[in-house]
Structures are given as structure tokens and as C-alpha cells.
CSV table of C-alpha atoms in Angstrom, one decimal:
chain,number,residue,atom,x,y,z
D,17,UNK,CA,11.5,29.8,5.5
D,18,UNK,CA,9.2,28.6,2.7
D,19,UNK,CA,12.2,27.2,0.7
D,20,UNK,CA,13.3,25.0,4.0
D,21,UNK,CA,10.2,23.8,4.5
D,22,UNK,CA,9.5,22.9,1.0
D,23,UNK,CA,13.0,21.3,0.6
D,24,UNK,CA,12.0,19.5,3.8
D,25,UNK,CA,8.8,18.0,2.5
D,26,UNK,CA,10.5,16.4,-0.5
D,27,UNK,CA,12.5,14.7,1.5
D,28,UNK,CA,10.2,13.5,4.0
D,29,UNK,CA,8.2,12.5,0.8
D,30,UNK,CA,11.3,10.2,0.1
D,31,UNK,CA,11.2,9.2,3.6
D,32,UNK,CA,7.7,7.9,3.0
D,33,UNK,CA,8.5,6.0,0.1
D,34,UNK,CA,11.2,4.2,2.1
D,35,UNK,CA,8.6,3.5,4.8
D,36,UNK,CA,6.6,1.5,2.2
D,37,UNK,CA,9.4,-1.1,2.0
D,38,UNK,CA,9.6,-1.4,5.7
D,39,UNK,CA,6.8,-4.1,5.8
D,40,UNK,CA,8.6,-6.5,3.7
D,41,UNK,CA,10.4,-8.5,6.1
D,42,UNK,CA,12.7,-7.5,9.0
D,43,UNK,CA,15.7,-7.4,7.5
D,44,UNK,CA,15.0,-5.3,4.1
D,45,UNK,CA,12.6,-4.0,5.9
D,46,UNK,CA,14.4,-3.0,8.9
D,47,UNK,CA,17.3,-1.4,6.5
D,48,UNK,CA,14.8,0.8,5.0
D,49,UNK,CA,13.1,1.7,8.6
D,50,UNK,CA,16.9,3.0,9.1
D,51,UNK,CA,17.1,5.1,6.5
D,52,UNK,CA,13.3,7.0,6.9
D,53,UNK,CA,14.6,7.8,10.6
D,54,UNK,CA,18.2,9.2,9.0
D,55,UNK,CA,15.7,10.9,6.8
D,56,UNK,CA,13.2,11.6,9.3
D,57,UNK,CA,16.3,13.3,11.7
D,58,UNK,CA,17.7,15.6,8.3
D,59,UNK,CA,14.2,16.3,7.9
D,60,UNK,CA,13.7,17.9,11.2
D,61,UNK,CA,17.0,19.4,11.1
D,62,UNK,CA,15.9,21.0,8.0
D,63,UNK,CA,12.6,22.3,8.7
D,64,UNK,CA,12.7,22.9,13.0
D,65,UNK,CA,9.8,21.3,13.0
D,66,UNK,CA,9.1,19.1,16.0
D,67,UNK,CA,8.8,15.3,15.2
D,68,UNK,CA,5.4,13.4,16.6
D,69,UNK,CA,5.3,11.3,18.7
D,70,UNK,CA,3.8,8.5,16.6
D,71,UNK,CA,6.4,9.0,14.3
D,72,UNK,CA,9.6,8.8,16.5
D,73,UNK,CA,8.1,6.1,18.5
D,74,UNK,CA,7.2,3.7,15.8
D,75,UNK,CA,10.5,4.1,14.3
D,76,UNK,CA,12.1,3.0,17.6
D,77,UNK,CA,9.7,0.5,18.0
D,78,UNK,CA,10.4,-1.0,14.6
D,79,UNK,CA,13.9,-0.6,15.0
D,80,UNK,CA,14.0,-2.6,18.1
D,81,UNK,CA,11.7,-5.3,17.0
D,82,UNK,CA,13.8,-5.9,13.3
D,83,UNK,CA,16.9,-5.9,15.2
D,84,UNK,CA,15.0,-8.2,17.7
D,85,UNK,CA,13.8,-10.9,15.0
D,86,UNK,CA,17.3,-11.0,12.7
D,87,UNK,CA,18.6,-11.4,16.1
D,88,UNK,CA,16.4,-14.6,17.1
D,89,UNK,CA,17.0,-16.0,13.1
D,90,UNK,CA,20.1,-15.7,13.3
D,91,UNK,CA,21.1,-17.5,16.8
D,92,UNK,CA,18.3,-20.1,15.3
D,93,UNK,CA,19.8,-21.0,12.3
D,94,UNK,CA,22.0,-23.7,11.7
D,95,UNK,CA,24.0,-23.9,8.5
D,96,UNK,CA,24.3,-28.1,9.3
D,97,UNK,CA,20.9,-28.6,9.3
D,98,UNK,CA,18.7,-28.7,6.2
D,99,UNK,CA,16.0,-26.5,4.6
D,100,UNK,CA,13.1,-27.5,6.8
D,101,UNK,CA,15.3,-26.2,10.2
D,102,UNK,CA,12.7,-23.9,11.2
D,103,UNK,CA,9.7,-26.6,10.8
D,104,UNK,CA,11.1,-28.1,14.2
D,105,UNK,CA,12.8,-25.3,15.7
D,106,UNK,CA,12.0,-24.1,19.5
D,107,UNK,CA,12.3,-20.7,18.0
D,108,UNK,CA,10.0,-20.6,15.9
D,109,UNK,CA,7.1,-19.2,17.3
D,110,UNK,CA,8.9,-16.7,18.8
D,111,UNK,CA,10.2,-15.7,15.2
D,112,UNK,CA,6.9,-15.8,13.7
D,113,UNK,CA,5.7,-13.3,16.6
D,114,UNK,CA,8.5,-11.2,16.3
D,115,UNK,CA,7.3,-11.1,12.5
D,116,UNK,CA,4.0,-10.1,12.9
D,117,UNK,CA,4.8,-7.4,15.8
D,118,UNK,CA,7.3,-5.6,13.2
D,119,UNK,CA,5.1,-5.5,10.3
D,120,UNK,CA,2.0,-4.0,12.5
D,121,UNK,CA,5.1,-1.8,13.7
D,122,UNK,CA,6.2,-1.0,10.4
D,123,UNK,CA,2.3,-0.2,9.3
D,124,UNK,CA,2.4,2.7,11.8
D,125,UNK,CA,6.2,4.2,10.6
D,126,UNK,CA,4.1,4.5,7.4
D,127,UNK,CA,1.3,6.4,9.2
D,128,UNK,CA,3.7,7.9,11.3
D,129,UNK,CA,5.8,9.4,8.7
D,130,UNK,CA,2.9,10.4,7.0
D,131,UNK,CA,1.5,12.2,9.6
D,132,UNK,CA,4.7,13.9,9.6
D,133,UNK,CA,4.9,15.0,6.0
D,134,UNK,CA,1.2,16.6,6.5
D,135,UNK,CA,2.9,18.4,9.7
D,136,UNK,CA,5.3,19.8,7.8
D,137,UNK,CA,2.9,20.6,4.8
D,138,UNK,CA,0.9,22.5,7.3
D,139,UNK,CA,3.8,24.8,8.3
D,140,UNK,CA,4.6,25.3,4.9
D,141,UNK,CA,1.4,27.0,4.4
D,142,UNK,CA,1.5,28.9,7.5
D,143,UNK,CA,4.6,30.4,6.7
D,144,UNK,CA,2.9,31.5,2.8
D,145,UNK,CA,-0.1,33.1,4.6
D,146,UNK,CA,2.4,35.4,6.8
């Protein structure tokens, strides 16, 4: 049990280090928000310990909202236009929203997966005390 769960920490250790990228933009950002919840999910299968809420529901959130503002840039964008497109675009407030919500989203996958990684820290030293 002790081996599982340590095995498990290190890779929710990884997973956190991921989750530090996530804030960059939404679509780097988003990538690596994809691979803490693969590594989130192998964690849990790993361990059988129950993910938190914060932790599952930021990384949907996140999910949503990068898929949400790659989305937006990309139906915005014009390859015909010049570099200044977005200066006069409807869209762009939207996009700049859309922006902000996922890196406030991405700030709690960080806390989330953190929290996590503590969680399973705690179990590990439940399970070396009996």
C-alpha cells in the first residue's frame, strides 16, 4: 500500500509541475491542463484515493474555458487581414475575458492539484502508522 501511494505522489508531483504551465496562455496552457487531469485520473487509479472536488472541478472548468477561448480565436481570426486584426475586432473583449477567466481557472488547477498531492501524502502516512 505504501509503495502505491508513494509511486502515486510522484506522479501527482509531476502533475503539479504541469499545472504551473497551465497559466501561460489557453492553448499551451490548455495542453498542459490536459495532461495534469490524464495524470490526475492515473493518479487516482493508482492510489484509490478519491479526487477533491476543487481539484476535478477546476480542471473541467479550465478545460472548458481553453477550449472556449482557442475556439473564439480561432473563428476570429482572419488570415487576410493584417497584424492589428484583433485591435478592431467584435471579439475581442470576449477573448480578453475568456483570458482572464482561464488563467484565474488555471490558478485553482494549481491549488487544486496541490491539495491533491497533500491528500495523498496524508494517506501515505496513515498507511506507515498502521
Amino acid at each position: 500500500m505504501k509503495l502505491r501511494l508513494t509511486i502515486a505522489l510522484l506522479i501527482q508531483i509531476v502533475a503539479v509541475l504541469f499545472s504551473l504551465t497551465g497559466w501561460v496562455d489557453a492553448l499551451q496552457g490548455g495542453a498542459a491542463i490536459v495532461m495534469v487531469l490524464l495524470l490526475t485520473i492515473t493518479t487516482r487509479l493508482i492510489s484509490k484515493v478519491t479526487i477533491p472536488k476543487l481539484t476535478w472541478m477546476s480542471l473541467a472548468a479550465a478545460i472548458v474555458l481553453s477550449v472556449a477561448t482557442v475556439s473564439l480565436l480561432v473563428y476570429a481570426y482572419d488570415p487576410l487581414a493584417g497584424d492589428g486584426q484583433f485591435a478592431s475586432s467584435p471579439f475581442t473583449p470576449a477573448i480578453d475575458a475568456l483570458n482572464i477567466t482561464f488563467r484565474v481557472a488555471a490558478v485553482a488547477v494549481i491549488a487544486g492539484t496541490v491539495f491533491y498531492a497533500i491528500r495523498i501524502g496524508d494517506e501515505r502516512k496513515k498507511s506507515a502508522l498502521s
